Amino acid sequence: MNYNHRNITFPSSDGKNTINAELFVPSEQEIRAVVQISHGMIDFVGRYEGLAEALTAKGIVVAGNDHIGHGGSVSTPDDFGFFASKNGYTYVTSDLKKMNDIIRKEFPGVPVVLLGHSMGSFLARLYAEKYTDSIDAVIIHGTSGPNPALPFGRVLIKLIKFFKGERYRSSFVRSLAEGGYNKSFDKSEGEGAWLTRDGAMVAGRPSDARTNFVFTVSGYADLFEMLSAINTKAWFRDFPKNLPALVISGDCDPVGNFGKGVRYVYDNLKKYGADVDLKLYEGARHELFNETNRDEVFADLIAWIEERALK
């Protein structure tokens, strides 16, 4: 193992929760950069250890916090998948800034690359516009373009939230939001086949409570609000032109509409003058860092960081 691992905590911007964070720091290499993780939905930073092992070997720190309602930032099971009563995603975004401040203090003068996966990519896209000066580059992984069903989903969530309460967990909403993801894959691969072609990774996920819960309706409301905000003309127009960005995905990732939604994001960023690159991996699914070709992905990330963030 070529890194030292440690956990830290800090108070959330919501004034209620204590946020868990993890740092993977090279033990032998000179520190050249920091990759700050914004993890996905029903996810946590500890799942990025494979990425950390690859990056720390090249002198790149991997650091990140578990979002409110996720991983080690949860105090009771009832808190899984819940951000806040209203505008919870704004607290989550602010917590990313608090984590960034910690990183900047601990590793002064070192470039920081924000890497957001899935829901974390939605947050990273919002963060990149709000706190542009705090990062040197952004990697948008497993993201989504516009969804025509989103207006219906937002109305439905408001109704369910009104009648059932903000912490209600709806299997129906979950099936609407995520139920179609597995339809394009062989049933024999399991319910998580859409995540990765690596069967061992799929098999291990349901056994961990941190990756096996249903989002609250309030959590889905935040998810839909973010997805709406990041696919407007204004968002693409206002994305910082001097911030190097990399959009990466598998071309068999249903979250990105099998490459179509991902290309939409890339094309519109390019249209409005963003400094953006695109990489789609043939046959790969949603979680590139847990894919069968993950070593290729790690190598490409390192090369891009060296070229775009360390120049």
PDB file of C-alpha atoms in Angstrom:
ATOM      1  CA  MET A   1       0.000   0.000   0.000  1.00  0.00           C
ATOM      2  CA  ASN A   2       1.545   3.284  -1.152  1.00  0.00           C
ATOM      3  CA  TYR A   3      -0.638   5.629   0.888  1.00  0.00           C
ATOM      4  CA  ASN A   4      -1.634   6.571   4.411  1.00  0.00           C
ATOM      5  CA  HIS A   5      -5.348   6.569   5.116  1.00  0.00           C
ATOM      6  CA  ARG A   6      -7.136   8.573   7.775  1.00  0.00           C
ATOM      7  CA  ASN A   7     -10.599   9.761   8.688  1.00  0.00           C
ATOM      8  CA  ILE A   8     -11.529  13.233   9.855  1.00  0.00           C
ATOM      9  CA  THR A   9     -14.827  14.876  10.770  1.00  0.00           C
ATOM     10  CA  PHE A  10     -16.190  18.395  10.512  1.00  0.00           C
ATOM     11  CA  PRO A  11     -19.546  20.081  11.228  1.00  0.00           C
ATOM     12  CA  SER A  12     -21.931  20.194   8.295  1.00  0.00           C
ATOM     13  CA  SER A  13     -23.076  23.510   6.905  1.00  0.00           C
ATOM     14  CA  ASP A  14     -26.609  22.504   7.961  1.00  0.00           C
ATOM     15  CA  GLY A  15     -25.647  23.054  11.610  1.00  0.00           C
ATOM     16  CA  LYS A  16     -26.924  19.602  12.561  1.00  0.00           C
ATOM     17  CA  ASN A  17     -24.848  16.785  11.117  1.00  0.00           C
ATOM     18  CA  THR A  18     -21.240  15.728  11.590  1.00  0.00           C
ATOM     19  CA  ILE A  19     -19.567  14.982   8.275  1.00  0.00           C
ATOM     20  CA  ASN A  20     -17.172  12.077   7.866  1.00  0.00           C
ATOM     21  CA  ALA A  21     -14.287  12.524   5.455  1.00  0.00           C
ATOM     22  CA  GLU A  22     -11.420  10.337   4.272  1.00  0.00           C
ATOM     23  CA  LEU A  23      -7.951  11.159   2.985  1.00  0.00           C
ATOM     24  CA  PHE A  24      -5.643   8.853   1.054  1.00  0.00           C
ATOM     25  CA  VAL A  25      -2.210  10.491   1.108  1.00  0.00           C
ATOM     26  CA  PRO A  26       0.849   9.181  -0.790  1.00  0.00           C
ATOM     27  CA  SER A  27       3.378   7.735   1.645  1.00  0.00           C
ATOM     28  CA  GLU A  28       6.346   7.608  -0.733  1.00  0.00           C
ATOM     29  CA  GLN A  29       5.626  10.026  -3.580  1.00  0.00           C
ATOM     30  CA  GLU A  30       5.900  13.804  -3.571  1.00  0.00           C
ATOM     31  CA  ILE A  31       2.388  15.280  -3.507  1.00  0.00           C
ATOM     32  CA  ARG A  32       1.595  16.746  -6.921  1.00  0.00           C
ATOM     33  CA  ALA A  33      -2.185  17.222  -6.830  1.00  0.00           C
ATOM     34  CA  VAL A  34      -5.350  16.436  -4.893  1.00  0.00           C
ATOM     35  CA  VAL A  35      -8.458  14.813  -6.341  1.00  0.00           C
ATOM     36  CA  GLN A  36     -11.491  15.781  -4.283  1.00  0.00           C
ATOM     37  CA  ILE A  37     -14.285  13.205  -4.535  1.00  0.00           C
ATOM     38  CA  SER A  38     -17.974  14.080  -4.742  1.00  0.00           C
ATOM     39  CA  HIS A  39     -19.488  10.613  -4.491  1.00  0.00           C
ATOM     40  CA  GLY A  40     -22.754   9.372  -5.920  1.00  0.00           C
ATOM     41  CA  MET A  41     -26.203   8.509  -4.632  1.00  0.00           C
ATOM     42  CA  ILE A  42     -26.298   5.623  -2.119  1.00  0.00           C
ATOM     43  CA  ASP A  43     -22.499   5.709  -2.163  1.00  0.00           C
ATOM     44  CA  PHE A  44     -19.622   6.767   0.123  1.00  0.00           C
ATOM     45  CA  VAL A  45     -15.997   7.859  -0.217  1.00  0.00           C
ATOM     46  CA  GLY A  46     -14.566   4.584   1.105  1.00  0.00           C
ATOM     47  CA  ARG A  47     -15.704   2.876  -2.107  1.00  0.00           C
ATOM     48  CA  TYR A  48     -13.060   4.855  -4.020  1.00  0.00           C
ATOM     49  CA  GLU A  49     -10.112   3.015  -2.491  1.00  0.00           C
ATOM     50  CA  GLY A  50      -9.178   1.409  -5.812  1.00  0.00           C
ATOM     51  CA  LEU A  51      -8.957   4.825  -7.437  1.00  0.00           C
ATOM     52  CA  ALA A  52      -6.954   6.073  -4.460  1.00  0.00           C
ATOM     53  CA  GLU A  53      -4.454   3.243  -4.790  1.00  0.00           C
ATOM     54  CA  ALA A  54      -3.821   4.109  -8.436  1.00  0.00           C
ATOM     55  CA  LEU A  55      -3.607   7.874  -7.957  1.00  0.00           C
ATOM     56  CA  THR A  56      -1.500   7.933  -4.799  1.00  0.00           C
ATOM     57  CA  ALA A  57       1.112   5.838  -6.608  1.00  0.00           C
ATOM     58  CA  LYS A  58       1.531   8.871  -8.874  1.00  0.00           C
ATOM     59  CA  GLY A  59       1.687  11.414  -6.052  1.00  0.00           C
ATOM     60  CA  ILE A  60      -1.984  12.395  -6.167  1.00  0.00           C
ATOM     61  CA  VAL A  61      -3.936  12.668  -2.915  1.00  0.00           C
ATOM     62  CA  VAL A  62      -7.530  11.405  -2.953  1.00  0.00           C
ATOM     63  CA  ALA A  63      -9.801  13.095  -0.413  1.00  0.00           C
ATOM     64  CA  GLY A  64     -13.509  13.505   0.049  1.00  0.00           C
ATOM     65  CA  ASN A  65     -16.416  13.632   2.438  1.00  0.00           C
ATOM     66  CA  ASP A  66     -19.502  11.473   2.767  1.00  0.00           C
ATOM     67  CA  HIS A  67     -22.488  13.639   1.867  1.00  0.00           C
ATOM     68  CA  ILE A  68     -25.276  14.281   4.362  1.00  0.00           C
ATOM     69  CA  GLY A  69     -27.437  11.146   4.492  1.00  0.00           C
ATOM     70  CA  HIS A  70     -24.616   8.887   3.319  1.00  0.00           C
ATOM     71  CA  GLY A  71     -21.847   6.653   4.662  1.00  0.00           C
ATOM     72  CA  GLY A  72     -20.187   7.772   7.868  1.00  0.00           C
ATOM     73  CA  SER A  73     -22.085  11.064   7.920  1.00  0.00           C
ATOM     74  CA  VAL A  74     -25.228   9.228   9.066  1.00  0.00           C
ATOM     75  CA  SER A  75     -25.952   8.921  12.791  1.00  0.00           C
ATOM     76  CA  THR A  76     -29.076   6.724  12.567  1.00  0.00           C
ATOM     77  CA  PRO A  77     -30.469   4.461   9.803  1.00  0.00           C
ATOM     78  CA  ASP A  78     -33.431   6.823   9.461  1.00  0.00           C
ATOM     79  CA  ASP A  79     -31.052   9.479   8.110  1.00  0.00           C
ATOM     80  CA  PHE A  80     -29.924   7.467   5.082  1.00  0.00           C
ATOM     81  CA  GLY A  81     -31.050   9.198   1.886  1.00  0.00           C
ATOM     82  CA  PHE A  82     -32.229  12.394   3.598  1.00  0.00           C
ATOM     83  CA  PHE A  83     -30.503  15.774   3.134  1.00  0.00           C
ATOM     84  CA  ALA A  84     -32.820  18.371   4.665  1.00  0.00           C
ATOM     85  CA  SER A  85     -36.437  19.479   4.750  1.00  0.00           C
ATOM     86  CA  LYS A  86     -35.811  22.033   2.009  1.00  0.00           C
ATOM     87  CA  ASN A  87     -32.986  22.745  -0.457  1.00  0.00           C
ATOM     88  CA  GLY A  88     -30.857  19.996   1.042  1.00  0.00           C
ATOM     89  CA  TYR A  89     -28.531  19.883  -1.938  1.00  0.00           C
ATOM     90  CA  THR A  90     -27.352  23.415  -1.129  1.00  0.00           C
ATOM     91  CA  TYR A  91     -26.002  22.167   2.214  1.00  0.00           C
ATOM     92  CA  VAL A  92     -24.318  19.256   0.461  1.00  0.00           C
ATOM     93  CA  THR A  93     -22.662  21.651  -1.984  1.00  0.00           C
ATOM     94  CA  SER A  94     -21.540  23.877   0.892  1.00  0.00           C
ATOM     95  CA  ASP A  95     -20.051  20.845   2.640  1.00  0.00           C
ATOM     96  CA  LEU A  96     -17.972  20.175  -0.468  1.00  0.00           C
ATOM     97  CA  LYS A  97     -16.605  23.711  -0.099  1.00  0.00           C
ATOM     98  CA  LYS A  98     -15.804  23.076   3.571  1.00  0.00           C
ATOM     99  CA  MET A  99     -13.929  19.941   2.524  1.00  0.00           C
ATOM    100  CA  ASN A 100     -12.121  21.935  -0.145  1.00  0.00           C
ATOM    101  CA  ASP A 101     -11.055  24.482   2.480  1.00  0.00           C
ATOM    102  CA  ILE A 102      -9.592  21.649   4.573  1.00  0.00           C
ATOM    103  CA  ILE A 103      -7.729  20.319   1.540  1.00  0.00           C
ATOM    104  CA  ARG A 104      -6.363  23.755   0.636  1.00  0.00           C
ATOM    105  CA  LYS A 105      -5.144  24.301   4.197  1.00  0.00           C
ATOM    106  CA  GLU A 106      -3.472  20.905   4.435  1.00  0.00           C
ATOM    107  CA  PHE A 107      -1.947  20.909   0.939  1.00  0.00           C
ATOM    108  CA  PRO A 108      -1.230  24.585   0.149  1.00  0.00           C
ATOM    109  CA  GLY A 109      -0.206  25.454  -3.386  1.00  0.00           C
ATOM    110  CA  VAL A 110      -1.202  22.054  -4.778  1.00  0.00           C
ATOM    111  CA  PRO A 111      -3.723  21.854  -7.665  1.00  0.00           C
ATOM    112  CA  VAL A 112      -7.143  20.493  -6.673  1.00  0.00           C
ATOM    113  CA  VAL A 113      -9.287  18.560  -9.146  1.00  0.00           C
ATOM    114  CA  LEU A 114     -12.943  18.021  -8.234  1.00  0.00           C
ATOM    115  CA  LEU A 115     -14.230  14.631  -9.368  1.00  0.00           C
ATOM    116  CA  GLY A 116     -17.977  14.041  -9.212  1.00  0.00           C
ATOM    117  CA  HIS A 117     -19.635  10.693  -9.888  1.00  0.00           C
ATOM    118  CA  SER A 118     -23.324  10.273 -10.810  1.00  0.00           C
ATOM    119  CA  MET A 119     -25.341  12.374  -8.326  1.00  0.00           C
ATOM    120  CA  GLY A 120     -21.946  13.660  -7.220  1.00  0.00           C
ATOM    121  CA  SER A 121     -21.393  14.887 -10.777  1.00  0.00           C
ATOM    122  CA  PHE A 122     -24.592  16.953 -10.472  1.00  0.00           C
ATOM    123  CA  LEU A 123     -23.143  18.497  -7.318  1.00  0.00           C
ATOM    124  CA  ALA A 124     -19.755  18.995  -8.988  1.00  0.00           C
ATOM    125  CA  ARG A 125     -21.409  20.793 -11.891  1.00  0.00           C
ATOM    126  CA  LEU A 126     -23.174  23.160  -9.485  1.00  0.00           C
ATOM    127  CA  TYR A 127     -20.006  23.581  -7.419  1.00  0.00           C
ATOM    128  CA  ALA A 128     -17.844  24.402 -10.446  1.00  0.00           C
ATOM    129  CA  GLU A 129     -19.972  27.445 -11.211  1.00  0.00           C
ATOM    130  CA  LYS A 130     -20.389  28.648  -7.627  1.00  0.00           C
ATOM    131  CA  TYR A 131     -16.854  28.058  -6.324  1.00  0.00           C
ATOM    132  CA  THR A 132     -14.806  28.188  -9.526  1.00  0.00           C
ATOM    133  CA  ASP A 133     -11.717  29.713  -7.940  1.00  0.00           C
ATOM    134  CA  SER A 134     -11.402  26.892  -5.391  1.00  0.00           C
ATOM    135  CA  ILE A 135     -10.591  24.200  -7.978  1.00  0.00           C
ATOM    136  CA  ASP A 136      -8.134  23.856 -10.846  1.00  0.00           C
ATOM    137  CA  ALA A 137     -10.100  21.347 -12.936  1.00  0.00           C
ATOM    138  CA  VAL A 138     -13.261  19.243 -12.786  1.00  0.00           C
ATOM    139  CA  ILE A 139     -13.996  15.660 -13.839  1.00  0.00           C
ATOM    140  CA  ILE A 140     -17.663  14.896 -14.540  1.00  0.00           C
ATOM    141  CA  HIS A 141     -18.180  11.134 -14.314  1.00  0.00           C
ATOM    142  CA  GLY A 142     -21.384   9.188 -15.006  1.00  0.00           C
ATOM    143  CA  THR A 143     -23.532  12.276 -15.441  1.00  0.00           C
ATOM    144  CA  SER A 144     -26.925  12.796 -17.035  1.00  0.00           C
ATOM    145  CA  GLY A 145     -28.466  15.058 -19.616  1.00  0.00           C
ATOM    146  CA  PRO A 146     -32.057  16.338 -19.529  1.00  0.00           C
ATOM    147  CA  ASN A 147     -34.876  13.926 -18.732  1.00  0.00           C
ATOM    148  CA  PRO A 148     -38.288  14.643 -20.327  1.00  0.00           C
ATOM    149  CA  ALA A 149     -40.045  12.900 -17.420  1.00  0.00           C
ATOM    150  CA  LEU A 150     -38.485  15.241 -14.856  1.00  0.00           C
ATOM    151  CA  PRO A 151     -41.384  17.759 -14.615  1.00  0.00           C
ATOM    152  CA  PHE A 152     -43.807  14.917 -13.864  1.00  0.00           C
ATOM    153  CA  GLY A 153     -41.389  13.486 -11.311  1.00  0.00           C
ATOM    154  CA  ARG A 154     -41.055  16.790  -9.485  1.00  0.00           C
ATOM    155  CA  VAL A 155     -44.840  17.196  -9.198  1.00  0.00           C
ATOM    156  CA  LEU A 156     -45.246  13.606  -8.041  1.00  0.00           C
ATOM    157  CA  ILE A 157     -42.597  14.025  -5.354  1.00  0.00           C
ATOM    158  CA  LYS A 158     -44.293  17.160  -4.006  1.00  0.00           C
ATOM    159  CA  LEU A 159     -47.600  15.300  -3.708  1.00  0.00           C
ATOM    160  CA  ILE A 160     -46.095  12.277  -1.980  1.00  0.00           C
ATOM    161  CA  LYS A 161     -44.071  14.501   0.323  1.00  0.00           C
ATOM    162  CA  PHE A 162     -47.222  16.428   1.269  1.00  0.00           C
ATOM    163  CA  PHE A 163     -49.304  13.342   2.045  1.00  0.00           C
ATOM    164  CA  LYS A 164     -46.652  10.946   3.370  1.00  0.00           C
ATOM    165  CA  GLY A 165     -43.980  13.196   4.855  1.00  0.00           C
ATOM    166  CA  GLU A 166     -40.455  14.160   3.855  1.00  0.00           C
ATOM    167  CA  ARG A 167     -38.800  10.984   5.152  1.00  0.00           C
ATOM    168  CA  TYR A 168     -41.186   8.587   3.433  1.00  0.00           C
ATOM    169  CA  ARG A 169     -39.441   5.983   1.297  1.00  0.00           C
ATOM    170  CA  SER A 170     -41.384   5.169  -1.846  1.00  0.00           C
ATOM    171  CA  SER A 171     -40.588   2.011  -3.784  1.00  0.00           C
ATOM    172  CA  PHE A 172     -42.764   3.423  -6.562  1.00  0.00           C
ATOM    173  CA  VAL A 173     -40.639   6.561  -6.898  1.00  0.00           C
ATOM    174  CA  ARG A 174     -37.504   4.446  -6.771  1.00  0.00           C
ATOM    175  CA  SER A 175     -38.804   2.266  -9.593  1.00  0.00           C
ATOM    176  CA  LEU A 176     -39.635   5.354 -11.660  1.00  0.00           C
ATOM    177  CA  ALA A 177     -36.225   6.922 -11.052  1.00  0.00           C
ATOM    178  CA  GLU A 178     -34.024   3.842 -11.284  1.00  0.00           C
ATOM    179  CA  GLY A 179     -36.177   0.869 -12.246  1.00  0.00           C
ATOM    180  CA  GLY A 180     -35.396   1.024 -15.939  1.00  0.00           C
ATOM    181  CA  TYR A 181     -31.626   0.997 -15.544  1.00  0.00           C
ATOM    182  CA  ASN A 182     -31.290  -2.787 -15.473  1.00  0.00           C
ATOM    183  CA  LYS A 183     -33.679  -3.567 -18.340  1.00  0.00           C
ATOM    184  CA  SER A 184     -30.973  -3.518 -21.000  1.00  0.00           C
ATOM    185  CA  PHE A 185     -28.854  -6.148 -19.247  1.00  0.00           C
ATOM    186  CA  ASP A 186     -29.152  -9.895 -18.762  1.00  0.00           C
ATOM    187  CA  LYS A 187     -31.188 -10.803 -15.671  1.00  0.00           C
ATOM    188  CA  SER A 188     -28.609 -13.421 -14.751  1.00  0.00           C
ATOM    189  CA  GLU A 189     -26.145 -10.610 -13.997  1.00  0.00           C
ATOM    190  CA  GLY A 190     -28.242  -9.424 -11.046  1.00  0.00           C
ATOM    191  CA  GLU A 191     -30.109  -6.243 -10.147  1.00  0.00           C
ATOM    192  CA  GLY A 192     -26.944  -4.144 -10.133  1.00  0.00           C
ATOM    193  CA  ALA A 193     -25.771  -5.181 -13.588  1.00  0.00           C
ATOM    194  CA  TRP A 194     -26.199  -1.618 -14.845  1.00  0.00           C
ATOM    195  CA  LEU A 195     -23.429  -0.489 -12.497  1.00  0.00           C
ATOM    196  CA  THR A 196     -20.546  -2.584 -13.842  1.00  0.00           C
ATOM    197  CA  ARG A 197     -19.637  -5.677 -15.850  1.00  0.00           C
ATOM    198  CA  ASP A 198     -17.608  -6.899 -12.855  1.00  0.00           C
ATOM    199  CA  GLY A 199     -19.844  -9.491 -11.206  1.00  0.00           C
ATOM    200  CA  ALA A 200     -17.877  -9.474  -7.951  1.00  0.00           C
ATOM    201  CA  MET A 201     -18.542  -5.757  -7.526  1.00  0.00           C
ATOM    202  CA  VAL A 202     -22.254  -6.248  -8.209  1.00  0.00           C
ATOM    203  CA  ALA A 203     -22.516  -9.159  -5.769  1.00  0.00           C
ATOM    204  CA  GLY A 204     -20.849  -7.293  -2.896  1.00  0.00           C
ATOM    205  CA  ARG A 205     -22.983  -4.160  -3.021  1.00  0.00           C
ATOM    206  CA  PRO A 206     -26.277  -5.415  -1.460  1.00  0.00           C
ATOM    207  CA  SER A 207     -24.494  -6.735   1.647  1.00  0.00           C
ATOM    208  CA  ASP A 208     -23.446  -3.228   2.741  1.00  0.00           C
ATOM    209  CA  ALA A 209     -26.152  -1.137   4.436  1.00  0.00           C
ATOM    210  CA  ARG A 210     -24.418   2.011   3.179  1.00  0.00           C
ATOM    211  CA  THR A 211     -25.194   1.026  -0.424  1.00  0.00           C
ATOM    212  CA  ASN A 212     -28.514  -0.694   0.128  1.00  0.00           C
ATOM    213  CA  PHE A 213     -31.240   1.751   1.120  1.00  0.00           C
ATOM    214  CA  VAL A 214     -34.147   3.592  -0.490  1.00  0.00           C
ATOM    215  CA  PHE A 215     -33.859   7.369  -0.813  1.00  0.00           C
ATOM    216  CA  THR A 216     -36.431   9.479   1.036  1.00  0.00           C
ATOM    217  CA  VAL A 217     -38.905  11.442  -1.082  1.00  0.00           C
ATOM    218  CA  SER A 218     -37.185  14.599   0.157  1.00  0.00           C
ATOM    219  CA  GLY A 219     -33.887  13.208  -1.109  1.00  0.00           C
ATOM    220  CA  TYR A 220     -35.427  12.538  -4.511  1.00  0.00           C
ATOM    221  CA  ALA A 221     -36.802  16.086  -4.546  1.00  0.00           C
ATOM    222  CA  ASP A 222     -33.238  17.362  -4.134  1.00  0.00           C
ATOM    223  CA  LEU A 223     -31.975  14.996  -6.822  1.00  0.00           C
ATOM    224  CA  PHE A 224     -34.590  16.210  -9.297  1.00  0.00           C
ATOM    225  CA  GLU A 225     -33.920  19.866  -8.445  1.00  0.00           C
ATOM    226  CA  MET A 226     -30.227  19.400  -9.161  1.00  0.00           C
ATOM    227  CA  LEU A 227     -30.873  17.549 -12.402  1.00  0.00           C
ATOM    228  CA  SER A 228     -33.146  20.336 -13.552  1.00  0.00           C
ATOM    229  CA  ALA A 229     -30.683  23.097 -12.629  1.00  0.00           C
ATOM    230  CA  ILE A 230     -27.661  21.599 -14.396  1.00  0.00           C
ATOM    231  CA  ASN A 231     -29.313  21.080 -17.772  1.00  0.00           C
ATOM    232  CA  THR A 232     -30.584  24.596 -18.391  1.00  0.00           C
ATOM    233  CA  LYS A 233     -29.249  26.874 -21.102  1.00  0.00           C
ATOM    234  CA  ALA A 234     -28.088  29.229 -18.350  1.00  0.00           C
ATOM    235  CA  TRP A 235     -25.964  26.554 -16.685  1.00  0.00           C
ATOM    236  CA  PHE A 236     -24.138  25.662 -19.888  1.00  0.00           C
ATOM    237  CA  ARG A 237     -23.717  29.340 -20.795  1.00  0.00           C
ATOM    238  CA  ASP A 238     -22.337  30.275 -17.381  1.00  0.00           C
ATOM    239  CA  PHE A 239     -19.942  27.369 -16.937  1.00  0.00           C
ATOM    240  CA  PRO A 240     -16.469  28.895 -16.345  1.00  0.00           C
ATOM    241  CA  LYS A 241     -14.586  29.066 -19.636  1.00  0.00           C
ATOM    242  CA  ASN A 242     -11.120  28.867 -18.060  1.00  0.00           C
ATOM    243  CA  LEU A 243     -11.776  25.722 -16.008  1.00  0.00           C
ATOM    244  CA  PRO A 244     -10.472  22.511 -17.631  1.00  0.00           C
ATOM    245  CA  ALA A 245     -13.228  19.885 -17.608  1.00  0.00           C
ATOM    246  CA  LEU A 246     -13.336  16.203 -18.493  1.00  0.00           C
ATOM    247  CA  VAL A 247     -16.616  14.386 -19.111  1.00  0.00           C
ATOM    248  CA  ILE A 248     -16.250  10.600 -18.819  1.00  0.00           C
ATOM    249  CA  SER A 249     -18.732   7.746 -18.969  1.00  0.00           C
ATOM    250  CA  GLY A 250     -19.329   4.244 -20.201  1.00  0.00           C
ATOM    251  CA  ASP A 251     -21.305   4.135 -23.432  1.00  0.00           C
ATOM    252  CA  CYS A 252     -23.516   1.465 -21.835  1.00  0.00           C
ATOM    253  CA  ASP A 253     -24.371   3.599 -18.805  1.00  0.00           C
ATOM    254  CA  PRO A 254     -28.167   4.044 -18.625  1.00  0.00           C
ATOM    255  CA  VAL A 255     -27.826   7.104 -16.354  1.00  0.00           C
ATOM    256  CA  GLY A 256     -26.189   8.883 -19.288  1.00  0.00           C
ATOM    257  CA  ASN A 257     -28.715   7.389 -21.741  1.00  0.00           C
ATOM    258  CA  PHE A 258     -26.053   5.103 -23.208  1.00  0.00           C
ATOM    259  CA  GLY A 259     -23.814   7.989 -24.162  1.00  0.00           C
ATOM    260  CA  LYS A 260     -26.502  10.257 -25.625  1.00  0.00           C
ATOM    261  CA  GLY A 261     -27.058  12.311 -22.477  1.00  0.00           C
ATOM    262  CA  VAL A 262     -23.333  12.506 -21.823  1.00  0.00           C
ATOM    263  CA  ARG A 263     -22.693  13.783 -25.342  1.00  0.00           C
ATOM    264  CA  TYR A 264     -25.472  16.326 -24.835  1.00  0.00           C
ATOM    265  CA  VAL A 265     -23.638  17.697 -21.807  1.00  0.00           C
ATOM    266  CA  TYR A 266     -20.302  17.756 -23.643  1.00  0.00           C
ATOM    267  CA  ASP A 267     -21.736  19.285 -26.836  1.00  0.00           C
ATOM    268  CA  ASN A 268     -23.515  22.072 -24.963  1.00  0.00           C
ATOM    269  CA  LEU A 269     -20.480  22.887 -22.845  1.00  0.00           C
ATOM    270  CA  LYS A 270     -18.436  23.042 -26.047  1.00  0.00           C
ATOM    271  CA  LYS A 271     -21.096  25.165 -27.743  1.00  0.00           C
ATOM    272  CA  TYR A 272     -20.746  27.855 -25.082  1.00  0.00           C
ATOM    273  CA  GLY A 273     -16.953  27.878 -25.145  1.00  0.00           C
ATOM    274  CA  ALA A 274     -15.998  25.616 -22.242  1.00  0.00           C
ATOM    275  CA  ASP A 275     -12.538  24.027 -22.152  1.00  0.00           C
ATOM    276  CA  VAL A 276     -13.892  20.475 -22.095  1.00  0.00           C
ATOM    277  CA  ASP A 277     -12.805  16.991 -23.171  1.00  0.00           C
ATOM    278  CA  LEU A 278     -14.911  13.845 -23.595  1.00  0.00           C
ATOM    279  CA  LYS A 279     -14.063  10.178 -23.081  1.00  0.00           C
ATOM    280  CA  LEU A 280     -16.610   7.392 -23.601  1.00  0.00           C
ATOM    281  CA  TYR A 281     -15.563   3.806 -22.843  1.00  0.00           C
ATOM    282  CA  GLU A 282     -17.014   1.169 -25.138  1.00  0.00           C
ATOM    283  CA  GLY A 283     -19.104  -1.430 -23.323  1.00  0.00           C
ATOM    284  CA  ALA A 284     -18.554   0.129 -19.895  1.00  0.00           C
ATOM    285  CA  ARG A 285     -21.450   0.859 -17.558  1.00  0.00           C
ATOM    286  CA  HIS A 286     -22.102   3.330 -14.740  1.00  0.00           C
ATOM    287  CA  GLU A 287     -19.251   2.888 -12.243  1.00  0.00           C
ATOM    288  CA  LEU A 288     -16.070   3.210 -14.300  1.00  0.00           C
ATOM    289  CA  PHE A 289     -13.857   2.868 -11.218  1.00  0.00           C
ATOM    290  CA  ASN A 290     -15.363  -0.569 -10.540  1.00  0.00           C
ATOM    291  CA  GLU A 291     -15.426  -1.676 -14.164  1.00  0.00           C
ATOM    292  CA  THR A 292     -13.477  -4.522 -15.755  1.00  0.00           C
ATOM    293  CA  ASN A 293     -11.343  -1.919 -17.583  1.00  0.00           C
ATOM    294  CA  ARG A 294     -10.767   0.233 -14.501  1.00  0.00           C
ATOM    295  CA  ASP A 295      -6.976   0.157 -14.878  1.00  0.00           C
ATOM    296  CA  GLU A 296      -7.389   1.794 -18.286  1.00  0.00           C
ATOM    297  CA  VAL A 297      -9.683   4.417 -16.757  1.00  0.00           C
ATOM    298  CA  PHE A 298      -7.236   5.132 -13.925  1.00  0.00           C
ATOM    299  CA  ALA A 299      -4.361   5.558 -16.393  1.00  0.00           C
ATOM    300  CA  ASP A 300      -6.416   7.933 -18.539  1.00  0.00           C
ATOM    301  CA  LEU A 301      -7.387  10.026 -15.515  1.00  0.00           C
ATOM    302  CA  ILE A 302      -3.789  10.317 -14.386  1.00  0.00           C
ATOM    303  CA  ALA A 303      -2.683  11.346 -17.878  1.00  0.00           C
ATOM    304  CA  TRP A 304      -5.441  13.964 -18.130  1.00  0.00           C
ATOM    305  CA  ILE A 305      -4.677  15.407 -14.691  1.00  0.00           C
ATOM    306  CA  GLU A 306      -0.978  15.613 -15.537  1.00  0.00           C
ATOM    307  CA  GLU A 307      -1.710  17.353 -18.830  1.00  0.00           C
ATOM    308  CA  ARG A 308      -4.536  19.677 -17.810  1.00  0.00           C
ATOM    309  CA  ALA A 309      -4.148  20.377 -14.080  1.00  0.00           C
ATOM    310  CA  LEU A 310      -0.384  20.180 -13.582  1.00  0.00           C
ATOM    311  CA  LYS A 311       0.751  22.155 -16.617  1.00  0.00           C
TER     312      LYS A 311
END
